[in-house]
Amino acid sequence: MTHNTFALKGTICFSADAQRINIHENSWLVCEDGICAGVFSELPKKYSGIPCRDTGDCLIIPGLTDLHLHAPQYTYRGTGMDLELLDWLNTYTFPEESKYRDLTYAREAYSIFMNDLKKSATTRASVFATIHVEATELLMDLLEETGLKTYVGKVNMDRNGSSALQETSAGASAGDTRRWLEEIRGKYRNTKPILTPRFTPSCTDELMTELSRIQKEYRLPVQSHLSENPGEIAWVQELCPNTRFYGEAYDQFGLFGGKSCPTIMAHCVYSTEEEIALMKTRGVYIAHCPQSNTNIASGIAPVRRYLEEGLHMGLGSDIAGGSSLSILRAMTDAVQVSKLRWRLVDDTCKPLSLEEVFYMATLGGGSFFGKVGSFEKDYEFDAVILDDQNLPHPQKISSRDRLERLIYLADDRNIVGKYAAGRKLF
Amino acid sequence: MTHNTFALKGTICFSADAQRINIHENSWLVCEDGICAGVFSELPKKYSGIPCRDTGDCLIIPGLTDLHLHAPQYTYRGTGMDLELLDWLNTYTFPEESKYRDLTYAREAYSIFMNDLKKSATTRASVFATIHVEATELLMDLLEETGLKTYVGKVNMDRNGSSALQETSAGASAGDTRRWLEEIRGKYRNTKPILTPRFTPSCTDELMTELSRIQKEYRLPVQSHLSENPGEIAWVQELCPNTRFYGEAYDQFGLFGGKSCPTIMAHCVYSTEEEIALMKTRGVYIAHCPQSNTNIASGIAPVRRYLEEGLHMGLGSDIAGGSSLSILRAMTDAVQVSKLRWRLVDDTCKPLSLEEVFYMATLGGGSFFGKVGSFEKDYEFDAVILDDQNLPHPQKISSRDRLERLIYLADDRNIVGKYAAGRKLF
């Protein structure tokens, strides 16, 4: 036991597995040097006298993971919700992202994003920045300060952007990426780089070849988009006639999972059998982004199928395709669209349960970051304290129902405490 | 001009029609004796010196109408979201509603509901209570105090409830309804009764015959449920073999619209051609409740079709099938599910626009209450002031985009002022 040992007391909730949530009422959750030491109904003697934050009747859950979001799109979330993916990118996204060449603008916008992410229930996130090296480093500086644990990617795109938002060549894109990686080397404790080819339509084969080299050299994880929208998928097939399915467009460059290349692919709304099989073989993480898939009319991903296959799954807000930064909201969105999918598309795939989406938001996505998303012993200590006092009710309800209710109804006022890797953020 | 004349100043937004939102920046909205006197870019001389609330940069929109919600279900919203309609009613709803025989319980629960409704952007609502006369009157007392303009219905149900929640006979149900109507006669200014047969499976033909008499005697409007869920519809067909479609089960008793019987039917997810035609003939109002239809896996109503037919349409929160009391949220839910319907069910029905859902939430549903839901001259003065200062952004955005953004992102902190029929609520 070290001097960095403390406890939280309250009603402690975390996934046993995708089907069950462990709930320990009136219990202690102990943190030693940033690591969970366990959950105890009585505080063991060896911990007597450690600092304890008694949260009263609050619920304590693992910090949530947002596996997919675009930081530069945050400040225009909730506008322009009238187009499908490709038109939406050209009309709203690319013009906005082009502004991040201006560091003053970037600082103002990223500060707004950072302030809200701090107040959210998210402790881990995998974030797209823009193509701009300086603004990406600025974002990393800001995120580092928050204490949140994040991956951040400078975006690569050398085709099909706009004159204002596109790198001039594969070489220029790769060069900027290397410069970025060198400039941040050893600089951060909480913030790590992730290789970020925007999506296949944005990256020439030449660029993908360069990125493959960089990935191996720097041993970077990878994030991108996959099989989100029918128009996009048809376009990828045109651009990459040598591939049988979209995922191969990444895989042919070694940027699609595997032990030395942990990979997050956002969306997977329309993955084929072959793509699913390859994701399974390669251990690719799927970032399910239900609100974004709804807002830009992409469709509903077959999450039940993916869970049954045992694929790695987490949730993403996909700001600004998704309008809400809240992964609590992403949980309810995931349940809701799964019900519509059951009703309208395939009634053999039963809707997702609260237990399943809670798992995806904690252990499911968290495991991309290591031992994250649980209060089992030896997990990194990411915790969020939820207070439901402002949601009064006359009836007695179980702790499990209080958790469901908070997931449906909470906003930042209900998030009253947060820890990432043992560090108290508030 | 009377001494009850005042103005609000700000950016004034209201529907011109279902396709266009009028936006008047930096303008005056004048109220005379509870009625809109107009929107002015410069305050006419005759109004000089009237009290003016300058909202600065705020948006001012018409108060929103919630055409369908169950007040007694409010405090368990966001729990039990794992069943379809009929099981959901038996498992969660009926046991909870049975508690309202206890007035102490009813007061506690209805006070929670009332406090939150006050803070919302809703100024008009059509509300289901329970079968209990005393608790229904208590709810009406509480709502009267808020200044909100509401219809409230004591629920009728004499079959297929539970031993704890069912009236003992058609006669007893009708008798309680008459007693209720007599006890509240002339009692309220803001709160009116509405006849509320729960839905066909809950009401015997004998009861419907009685209610038909009461409707004519008291000239009451009617609210109920229609064609929400496939299991429910099949059950109605069994219960009413003499009807060709669900709506006829109401219509055969004269409880399905028409000039002397204004009627709201919630849901209409699966209305047949004949049912649609009859609703059109009868001027039935459809309360579209997108979140509820999602949460209890009912499906997605063909709202585009209904709008094209020129049916009366408004939005409903359908607490607690819907978890959110916010009609701002109902607008975004309506847009979102319409996109999924376009993608998954029928790509000839294009998704709803922001303009269309804004219309449904204001003029569309408001017209059930009279000249309500607009700032045109002679409309009742229902207004909500929205402040987006806590949603900063670095880019300039249009007032129309600010409105969209508030609809997607606002919570009660953004609702900083509210007026119903000219009365300032805050």
PDB file of N, CA and C in Angstrom, chain A residues 74-159:
ATOM      1  N   TYR A  74     -16.837  19.518 -33.112  1.00  0.00           N
ATOM      2  CA  TYR A  74     -17.663  19.640 -31.914  1.00  0.00           C
ATOM      3  C   TYR A  74     -18.541  20.879 -31.916  1.00  0.00           C
ATOM      4  N   THR A  75     -17.969  22.019 -32.305  1.00  0.00           N
ATOM      5  CA  THR A  75     -18.740  23.264 -32.110  1.00  0.00           C
ATOM      6  C   THR A  75     -19.863  23.448 -33.131  1.00  0.00           C
ATOM      7  N   TYR A  76     -19.918  22.620 -34.166  1.00  0.00           N
ATOM      8  CA  TYR A  76     -21.093  22.738 -35.041  1.00  0.00           C
ATOM      9  C   TYR A  76     -22.037  21.543 -34.918  1.00  0.00           C
ATOM     10  N   ARG A  77     -21.840  20.760 -33.866  1.00  0.00           N
ATOM     11  CA  ARG A  77     -22.778  19.652 -33.634  1.00  0.00           C
ATOM     12  C   ARG A  77     -24.204  20.202 -33.535  1.00  0.00           C
ATOM     13  N   GLY A  78     -25.146  19.413 -34.014  1.00  0.00           N
ATOM     14  CA  GLY A  78     -26.542  19.856 -33.920  1.00  0.00           C
ATOM     15  C   GLY A  78     -26.941  20.857 -34.988  1.00  0.00           C
ATOM     16  N   THR A  79     -26.090  21.037 -36.004  1.00  0.00           N
ATOM     17  CA  THR A  79     -26.540  21.835 -37.163  1.00  0.00           C
ATOM     18  C   THR A  79     -26.258  21.044 -38.427  1.00  0.00           C
ATOM     19  N   GLY A  80     -26.940  21.411 -39.494  1.00  0.00           N
ATOM     20  CA  GLY A  80     -26.684  20.761 -40.784  1.00  0.00           C
ATOM     21  C   GLY A  80     -27.076  19.303 -40.819  1.00  0.00           C
ATOM     22  N   MET A  81     -28.127  18.984 -40.114  1.00  0.00           N
ATOM     23  CA  MET A  81     -28.529  17.581 -40.014  1.00  0.00           C
ATOM     24  C   MET A  81     -29.502  17.217 -41.138  1.00  0.00           C
ATOM     25  N   ASP A  82     -29.140  17.595 -42.355  1.00  0.00           N
ATOM     26  CA  ASP A  82     -30.081  17.392 -43.463  1.00  0.00           C
ATOM     27  C   ASP A  82     -29.465  16.689 -44.660  1.00  0.00           C
ATOM     28  N   LEU A  83     -28.270  16.105 -44.492  1.00  0.00           N
ATOM     29  CA  LEU A  83     -27.605  15.476 -45.639  1.00  0.00           C
ATOM     30  C   LEU A  83     -27.063  14.098 -45.279  1.00  0.00           C
ATOM     31  N   GLU A  84     -26.833  13.300 -46.306  1.00  0.00           N
ATOM     32  CA  GLU A  84     -26.147  12.030 -46.112  1.00  0.00           C
ATOM     33  C   GLU A  84     -24.636  12.236 -46.066  1.00  0.00           C
ATOM     34  N   LEU A  85     -23.937  11.168 -45.723  1.00  0.00           N
ATOM     35  CA  LEU A  85     -22.505  11.239 -45.434  1.00  0.00           C
ATOM     36  C   LEU A  85     -21.680  12.069 -46.418  1.00  0.00           C
ATOM     37  N   LEU A  86     -21.657  11.682 -47.681  1.00  0.00           N
ATOM     38  CA  LEU A  86     -20.676  12.290 -48.581  1.00  0.00           C
ATOM     39  C   LEU A  86     -20.992  13.770 -48.822  1.00  0.00           C
ATOM     40  N   ASP A  87     -22.252  14.103 -48.996  1.00  0.00           N
ATOM     41  CA  ASP A  87     -22.624  15.514 -49.152  1.00  0.00           C
ATOM     42  C   ASP A  87     -22.412  16.281 -47.855  1.00  0.00           C
ATOM     43  N   TRP A  88     -22.665  15.610 -46.758  1.00  0.00           N
ATOM     44  CA  TRP A  88     -22.488  16.231 -45.447  1.00  0.00           C
ATOM     45  C   TRP A  88     -21.014  16.602 -45.231  1.00  0.00           C
ATOM     46  N   LEU A  89     -20.118  15.700 -45.614  1.00  0.00           N
ATOM     47  CA  LEU A  89     -18.681  15.982 -45.479  1.00  0.00           C
ATOM     48  C   LEU A  89     -18.290  17.198 -46.320  1.00  0.00           C
ATOM     49  N   ASN A  90     -18.737  17.207 -47.570  1.00  0.00           N
ATOM     50  CA  ASN A  90     -18.342  18.299 -48.468  1.00  0.00           C
ATOM     51  C   ASN A  90     -18.965  19.628 -48.085  1.00  0.00           C
ATOM     52  N   THR A  91     -20.204  19.572 -47.606  1.00  0.00           N
ATOM     53  CA  THR A  91     -20.942  20.811 -47.346  1.00  0.00           C
ATOM     54  C   THR A  91     -20.577  21.417 -45.992  1.00  0.00           C
ATOM     55  N   TYR A  92     -20.470  20.584 -44.975  1.00  0.00           N
ATOM     56  CA  TYR A  92     -20.276  21.107 -43.621  1.00  0.00           C
ATOM     57  C   TYR A  92     -18.886  20.807 -43.052  1.00  0.00           C
ATOM     58  N   THR A  93     -18.465  19.552 -43.177  1.00  0.00           N
ATOM     59  CA  THR A  93     -17.288  19.118 -42.433  1.00  0.00           C
ATOM     60  C   THR A  93     -15.995  19.697 -42.984  1.00  0.00           C
ATOM     61  N   PHE A  94     -15.774  19.516 -44.283  1.00  0.00           N
ATOM     62  CA  PHE A  94     -14.488  19.944 -44.830  1.00  0.00           C
ATOM     63  C   PHE A  94     -14.297  21.453 -44.711  1.00  0.00           C
ATOM     64  N   PRO A  95     -15.297  22.272 -45.028  1.00  0.00           N
ATOM     65  CA  PRO A  95     -15.110  23.721 -44.816  1.00  0.00           C
ATOM     66  C   PRO A  95     -14.783  24.064 -43.363  1.00  0.00           C
ATOM     67  N   GLU A  96     -15.440  23.400 -42.405  1.00  0.00           N
ATOM     68  CA  GLU A  96     -15.174  23.705 -41.001  1.00  0.00           C
ATOM     69  C   GLU A  96     -13.754  23.255 -40.622  1.00  0.00           C
ATOM     70  N   GLU A  97     -13.392  22.054 -41.007  1.00  0.00           N
ATOM     71  CA  GLU A  97     -12.071  21.549 -40.604  1.00  0.00           C
ATOM     72  C   GLU A  97     -10.938  22.381 -41.208  1.00  0.00           C
ATOM     73  N   SER A  98     -11.220  22.984 -42.368  1.00  0.00           N
ATOM     74  CA  SER A  98     -10.152  23.787 -43.003  1.00  0.00           C
ATOM     75  C   SER A  98      -9.756  24.982 -42.140  1.00  0.00           C
ATOM     76  N   LYS A  99     -10.680  25.404 -41.252  1.00  0.00           N
ATOM     77  CA  LYS A  99     -10.377  26.570 -40.408  1.00  0.00           C
ATOM     78  C   LYS A  99      -9.279  26.305 -39.379  1.00  0.00           C
ATOM     79  N   TYR A 100      -8.974  25.022 -39.157  1.00  0.00           N
ATOM     80  CA  TYR A 100      -8.017  24.690 -38.096  1.00  0.00           C
ATOM     81  C   TYR A 100      -6.568  24.917 -38.500  1.00  0.00           C
ATOM     82  N   ARG A 101      -6.366  25.453 -39.705  1.00  0.00           N
ATOM     83  CA  ARG A 101      -5.016  25.917 -40.031  1.00  0.00           C
ATOM     84  C   ARG A 101      -4.712  27.162 -39.199  1.00  0.00           C
ATOM     85  N   ASP A 102      -5.752  27.830 -38.755  1.00  0.00           N
ATOM     86  CA  ASP A 102      -5.619  29.043 -37.933  1.00  0.00           C
ATOM     87  C   ASP A 102      -5.609  28.630 -36.459  1.00  0.00           C
ATOM     88  N   LEU A 103      -4.473  28.804 -35.826  1.00  0.00           N
ATOM     89  CA  LEU A 103      -4.320  28.318 -34.445  1.00  0.00           C
ATOM     90  C   LEU A 103      -5.187  29.067 -33.445  1.00  0.00           C
ATOM     91  N   THR A 104      -5.487  30.327 -33.734  1.00  0.00           N
ATOM     92  CA  THR A 104      -6.357  31.082 -32.827  1.00  0.00           C
ATOM     93  C   THR A 104      -7.753  30.479 -32.833  1.00  0.00           C
ATOM     94  N   TYR A 105      -8.208  30.197 -34.048  1.00  0.00           N
ATOM     95  CA  TYR A 105      -9.515  29.544 -34.176  1.00  0.00           C
ATOM     96  C   TYR A 105      -9.492  28.167 -33.502  1.00  0.00           C
ATOM     97  N   ALA A 106      -8.429  27.437 -33.773  1.00  0.00           N
ATOM     98  CA  ALA A 106      -8.312  26.079 -33.218  1.00  0.00           C
ATOM     99  C   ALA A 106      -8.335  26.120 -31.690  1.00  0.00           C
ATOM    100  N   ARG A 107      -7.647  27.100 -31.116  1.00  0.00           N
ATOM    101  CA  ARG A 107      -7.591  27.168 -29.654  1.00  0.00           C
ATOM    102  C   ARG A 107      -8.970  27.453 -29.069  1.00  0.00           C
ATOM    103  N   GLU A 108      -9.671  28.363 -29.701  1.00  0.00           N
ATOM    104  CA  GLU A 108     -11.005  28.695 -29.193  1.00  0.00           C
ATOM    105  C   GLU A 108     -11.938  27.487 -29.293  1.00  0.00           C
ATOM    106  N   ALA A 109     -11.920  26.850 -30.453  1.00  0.00           N
ATOM    107  CA  ALA A 109     -12.840  25.728 -30.670  1.00  0.00           C
ATOM    108  C   ALA A 109     -12.460  24.518 -29.820  1.00  0.00           C
ATOM    109  N   TYR A 110     -11.191  24.180 -29.794  1.00  0.00           N
ATOM    110  CA  TYR A 110     -10.772  22.998 -29.035  1.00  0.00           C
ATOM    111  C   TYR A 110     -10.944  23.209 -27.524  1.00  0.00           C
ATOM    112  N   SER A 111     -10.849  24.454 -27.078  1.00  0.00           N
ATOM    113  CA  SER A 111     -11.071  24.718 -25.643  1.00  0.00           C
ATOM    114  C   SER A 111     -12.522  24.444 -25.268  1.00  0.00           C
ATOM    115  N   ILE A 112     -13.430  24.799 -26.168  1.00  0.00           N
ATOM    116  CA  ILE A 112     -14.852  24.511 -25.929  1.00  0.00           C
ATOM    117  C   ILE A 112     -15.072  23.004 -25.846  1.00  0.00           C
ATOM    118  N   PHE A 113     -14.487  22.296 -26.784  1.00  0.00           N
ATOM    119  CA  PHE A 113     -14.586  20.833 -26.795  1.00  0.00           C
ATOM    120  C   PHE A 113     -14.022  20.240 -25.507  1.00  0.00           C
ATOM    121  N   MET A 114     -12.847  20.684 -25.158  1.00  0.00           N
ATOM    122  CA  MET A 114     -12.161  20.124 -23.996  1.00  0.00           C
ATOM    123  C   MET A 114     -12.939  20.374 -22.699  1.00  0.00           C
ATOM    124  N   ASN A 115     -13.475  21.564 -22.571  1.00  0.00           N
ATOM    125  CA  ASN A 115     -14.241  21.874 -21.357  1.00  0.00           C
ATOM    126  C   ASN A 115     -15.438  20.947 -21.211  1.00  0.00           C
ATOM    127  N   ASP A 116     -16.109  20.669 -22.310  1.00  0.00           N
ATOM    128  CA  ASP A 116     -17.289  19.811 -22.233  1.00  0.00           C
ATOM    129  C   ASP A 116     -16.902  18.347 -22.037  1.00  0.00           C
ATOM    130  N   LEU A 117     -15.814  17.920 -22.671  1.00  0.00           N
ATOM    131  CA  LEU A 117     -15.381  16.523 -22.507  1.00  0.00           C
ATOM    132  C   LEU A 117     -14.989  16.265 -21.046  1.00  0.00           C
ATOM    133  N   LYS A 118     -14.367  17.270 -20.434  1.00  0.00           N
ATOM    134  CA  LYS A 118     -13.979  17.148 -19.019  1.00  0.00           C
ATOM    135  C   LYS A 118     -15.187  16.879 -18.139  1.00  0.00           C
ATOM    136  N   LYS A 119     -16.291  17.589 -18.418  1.00  0.00           N
ATOM    137  CA  LYS A 119     -17.483  17.478 -17.566  1.00  0.00           C
ATOM    138  C   LYS A 119     -18.286  16.208 -17.842  1.00  0.00           C
ATOM    139  N   SER A 120     -17.995  15.535 -18.934  1.00  0.00           N
ATOM    140  CA  SER A 120     -18.774  14.357 -19.336  1.00  0.00           C
ATOM    141  C   SER A 120     -18.366  13.137 -18.526  1.00  0.00           C
ATOM    142  N   ALA A 121     -19.017  12.019 -18.790  1.00  0.00           N
ATOM    143  CA  ALA A 121     -18.679  10.763 -18.102  1.00  0.00           C
ATOM    144  C   ALA A 121     -17.572   9.998 -18.817  1.00  0.00           C
ATOM    145  N   THR A 122     -17.025  10.607 -19.847  1.00  0.00           N
ATOM    146  CA  THR A 122     -15.980   9.955 -20.646  1.00  0.00           C
ATOM    147  C   THR A 122     -14.614  10.124 -19.978  1.00  0.00           C
ATOM    148  N   THR A 123     -13.868   9.023 -19.825  1.00  0.00           N
ATOM    149  CA  THR A 123     -12.489   9.133 -19.333  1.00  0.00           C
ATOM    150  C   THR A 123     -11.474   8.745 -20.401  1.00  0.00           C
ATOM    151  N   ARG A 124     -11.947   8.023 -21.425  1.00  0.00           N
ATOM    152  CA  ARG A 124     -11.051   7.581 -22.505  1.00  0.00           C
ATOM    153  C   ARG A 124     -11.698   7.917 -23.833  1.00  0.00           C
ATOM    154  N   ALA A 125     -10.896   8.368 -24.768  1.00  0.00           N
ATOM    155  CA  ALA A 125     -11.469   8.679 -26.077  1.00  0.00           C
ATOM    156  C   ALA A 125     -10.421   8.515 -27.159  1.00  0.00           C
ATOM    157  N   SER A 126     -10.885   8.135 -28.321  1.00  0.00           N
ATOM    158  CA  SER A 126     -10.022   8.073 -29.499  1.00  0.00           C
ATOM    159  C   SER A 126     -10.545   9.114 -30.482  1.00  0.00           C
ATOM    160  N   VAL A 127      -9.698  10.091 -30.747  1.00  0.00           N
ATOM    161  CA  VAL A 127     -10.147  11.362 -31.312  1.00  0.00           C
ATOM    162  C   VAL A 127      -9.500  11.631 -32.669  1.00  0.00           C
ATOM    163  N   PHE A 128     -10.304  12.033 -33.639  1.00  0.00           N
ATOM    164  CA  PHE A 128      -9.782  12.587 -34.885  1.00  0.00           C
ATOM    165  C   PHE A 128      -9.547  14.085 -34.689  1.00  0.00           C
ATOM    166  N   ALA A 129      -8.363  14.560 -35.120  1.00  0.00           N
ATOM    167  CA  ALA A 129      -8.139  16.005 -35.192  1.00  0.00           C
ATOM    168  C   ALA A 129      -8.385  16.419 -36.644  1.00  0.00           C
ATOM    169  N   THR A 130      -7.525  17.240 -37.212  1.00  0.00           N
ATOM    170  CA  THR A 130      -7.606  17.594 -38.643  1.00  0.00           C
ATOM    171  C   THR A 130      -6.267  17.237 -39.287  1.00  0.00           C
ATOM    172  N   ILE A 131      -6.092  17.681 -40.534  1.00  0.00           N
ATOM    173  CA  ILE A 131      -4.817  17.414 -41.210  1.00  0.00           C
ATOM    174  C   ILE A 131      -3.677  18.286 -40.680  1.00  0.00           C
ATOM    175  N   HIS A 132      -4.029  19.278 -39.850  1.00  0.00           N
ATOM    176  CA  HIS A 132      -3.031  20.297 -39.494  1.00  0.00           C
ATOM    177  C   HIS A 132      -2.184  19.874 -38.302  1.00  0.00           C
ATOM    178  N   VAL A 133      -0.877  19.839 -38.488  1.00  0.00           N
ATOM    179  CA  VAL A 133       0.031  19.372 -37.433  1.00  0.00           C
ATOM    180  C   VAL A 133      -0.055  20.265 -36.205  1.00  0.00           C
ATOM    181  N   GLU A 134       0.019  21.575 -36.404  1.00  0.00           N
ATOM    182  CA  GLU A 134       0.089  22.469 -35.250  1.00  0.00           C
ATOM    183  C   GLU A 134      -1.208  22.404 -34.431  1.00  0.00           C
ATOM    184  N   ALA A 135      -2.339  22.412 -35.134  1.00  0.00           N
ATOM    185  CA  ALA A 135      -3.611  22.370 -34.405  1.00  0.00           C
ATOM    186  C   ALA A 135      -3.775  21.026 -33.701  1.00  0.00           C
ATOM    187  N   THR A 136      -3.267  19.964 -34.307  1.00  0.00           N
ATOM    188  CA  THR A 136      -3.354  18.653 -33.656  1.00  0.00           C
ATOM    189  C   THR A 136      -2.526  18.654 -32.366  1.00  0.00           C
ATOM    190  N   GLU A 137      -1.367  19.252 -32.434  1.00  0.00           N
ATOM    191  CA  GLU A 137      -0.531  19.318 -31.221  1.00  0.00           C
ATOM    192  C   GLU A 137      -1.188  20.199 -30.157  1.00  0.00           C
ATOM    193  N   LEU A 138      -1.812  21.253 -30.604  1.00  0.00           N
ATOM    194  CA  LEU A 138      -2.546  22.105 -29.659  1.00  0.00           C
ATOM    195  C   LEU A 138      -3.655  21.312 -28.970  1.00  0.00           C
ATOM    196  N   LEU A 139      -4.393  20.546 -29.753  1.00  0.00           N
ATOM    197  CA  LEU A 139      -5.444  19.704 -29.169  1.00  0.00           C
ATOM    198  C   LEU A 139      -4.853  18.730 -28.157  1.00  0.00           C
ATOM    199  N   MET A 140      -3.725  18.147 -28.510  1.00  0.00           N
ATOM    200  CA  MET A 140      -3.085  17.202 -27.582  1.00  0.00           C
ATOM    201  C   MET A 140      -2.636  17.895 -26.308  1.00  0.00           C
ATOM    202  N   ASP A 141      -2.095  19.115 -26.449  1.00  0.00           N
ATOM    203  CA  ASP A 141      -1.702  19.890 -25.260  1.00  0.00           C
ATOM    204  C   ASP A 141      -2.903  20.098 -24.338  1.00  0.00           C
ATOM    205  N   LEU A 142      -4.011  20.498 -24.952  1.00  0.00           N
ATOM    206  CA  LEU A 142      -5.218  20.781 -24.155  1.00  0.00           C
ATOM    207  C   LEU A 142      -5.750  19.509 -23.492  1.00  0.00           C
ATOM    208  N   LEU A 143      -5.781  18.421 -24.247  1.00  0.00           N
ATOM    209  CA  LEU A 143      -6.296  17.175 -23.683  1.00  0.00           C
ATOM    210  C   LEU A 143      -5.373  16.648 -22.588  1.00  0.00           C
ATOM    211  N   GLU A 144      -4.083  16.821 -22.774  1.00  0.00           N
ATOM    212  CA  GLU A 144      -3.124  16.369 -21.758  1.00  0.00           C
ATOM    213  C   GLU A 144      -3.440  16.995 -20.401  1.00  0.00           C
ATOM    214  N   GLU A 145      -3.741  18.294 -20.446  1.00  0.00           N
ATOM    215  CA  GLU A 145      -4.051  19.017 -19.203  1.00  0.00           C
ATOM    216  C   GLU A 145      -5.268  18.474 -18.478  1.00  0.00           C
ATOM    217  N   THR A 146      -6.224  17.947 -19.229  1.00  0.00           N
ATOM    218  CA  THR A 146      -7.474  17.510 -18.598  1.00  0.00           C
ATOM    219  C   THR A 146      -7.281  16.301 -17.696  1.00  0.00           C
ATOM    220  N   GLY A 147      -6.225  15.524 -17.967  1.00  0.00           N
ATOM    221  CA  GLY A 147      -6.066  14.274 -17.229  1.00  0.00           C
ATOM    222  C   GLY A 147      -6.790  13.107 -17.878  1.00  0.00           C
ATOM    223  N   LEU A 148      -7.606  13.382 -18.889  1.00  0.00           N
ATOM    224  CA  LEU A 148      -8.259  12.301 -19.620  1.00  0.00           C
ATOM    225  C   LEU A 148      -7.217  11.506 -20.401  1.00  0.00           C
ATOM    226  N   LYS A 149      -7.517  10.240 -20.641  1.00  0.00           N
ATOM    227  CA  LYS A 149      -6.590   9.385 -21.378  1.00  0.00           C
ATOM    228  C   LYS A 149      -7.092   9.253 -22.813  1.00  0.00           C
ATOM    229  N   THR A 150      -6.346   9.780 -23.740  1.00  0.00           N
ATOM    230  CA  THR A 150      -6.856   9.810 -25.114  1.00  0.00           C
ATOM    231  C   THR A 150      -5.817   9.373 -26.147  1.00  0.00           C
ATOM    232  N   TYR A 151      -6.347   8.884 -27.243  1.00  0.00           N
ATOM    233  CA  TYR A 151      -5.573   8.800 -28.480  1.00  0.00           C
ATOM    234  C   TYR A 151      -6.034   9.943 -29.375  1.00  0.00           C
ATOM    235  N   VAL A 152      -5.079  10.587 -30.017  1.00  0.00           N
ATOM    236  CA  VAL A 152      -5.421  11.682 -30.931  1.00  0.00           C
ATOM    237  C   VAL A 152      -4.717  11.443 -32.260  1.00  0.00           C
ATOM    238  N   GLY A 153      -5.451  11.612 -33.341  1.00  0.00           N
ATOM    239  CA  GLY A 153      -4.843  11.410 -34.657  1.00  0.00           C
ATOM    240  C   GLY A 153      -4.876  12.648 -35.526  1.00  0.00           C
ATOM    241  N   LYS A 154      -3.686  13.023 -36.018  1.00  0.00           N
ATOM    242  CA  LYS A 154      -3.626  13.966 -37.138  1.00  0.00           C
ATOM    243  C   LYS A 154      -4.210  13.229 -38.332  1.00  0.00           C
ATOM    244  N   VAL A 155      -5.162  13.853 -39.001  1.00  0.00           N
ATOM    245  CA  VAL A 155      -5.846  13.183 -40.107  1.00  0.00           C
ATOM    246  C   VAL A 155      -4.980  13.203 -41.372  1.00  0.00           C
ATOM    247  N   ASN A 156      -5.018  12.087 -42.109  1.00  0.00           N
ATOM    248  CA  ASN A 156      -4.372  12.044 -43.420  1.00  0.00           C
ATOM    249  C   ASN A 156      -5.425  12.046 -44.519  1.00  0.00           C
ATOM    250  N   MET A 157      -5.242  12.941 -45.484  1.00  0.00           N
ATOM    251  CA  MET A 157      -6.128  12.914 -46.666  1.00  0.00           C
ATOM    252  C   MET A 157      -5.441  13.630 -47.830  1.00  0.00           C
ATOM    253  N   ASP A 158      -5.207  12.904 -48.876  1.00  0.00           N
ATOM    254  CA  ASP A 158      -4.520  13.508 -50.030  1.00  0.00           C
ATOM    255  C   ASP A 158      -5.343  13.426 -51.320  1.00  0.00           C
ATOM    256  N   ARG A 159      -6.643  13.087 -51.184  1.00  0.00           N
ATOM    257  CA  ARG A 159      -7.514  13.148 -52.372  1.00  0.00           C
ATOM    258  C   ARG A 159      -8.956  13.368 -51.931  1.00  0.00           C
TER     259      ARG A 159
END
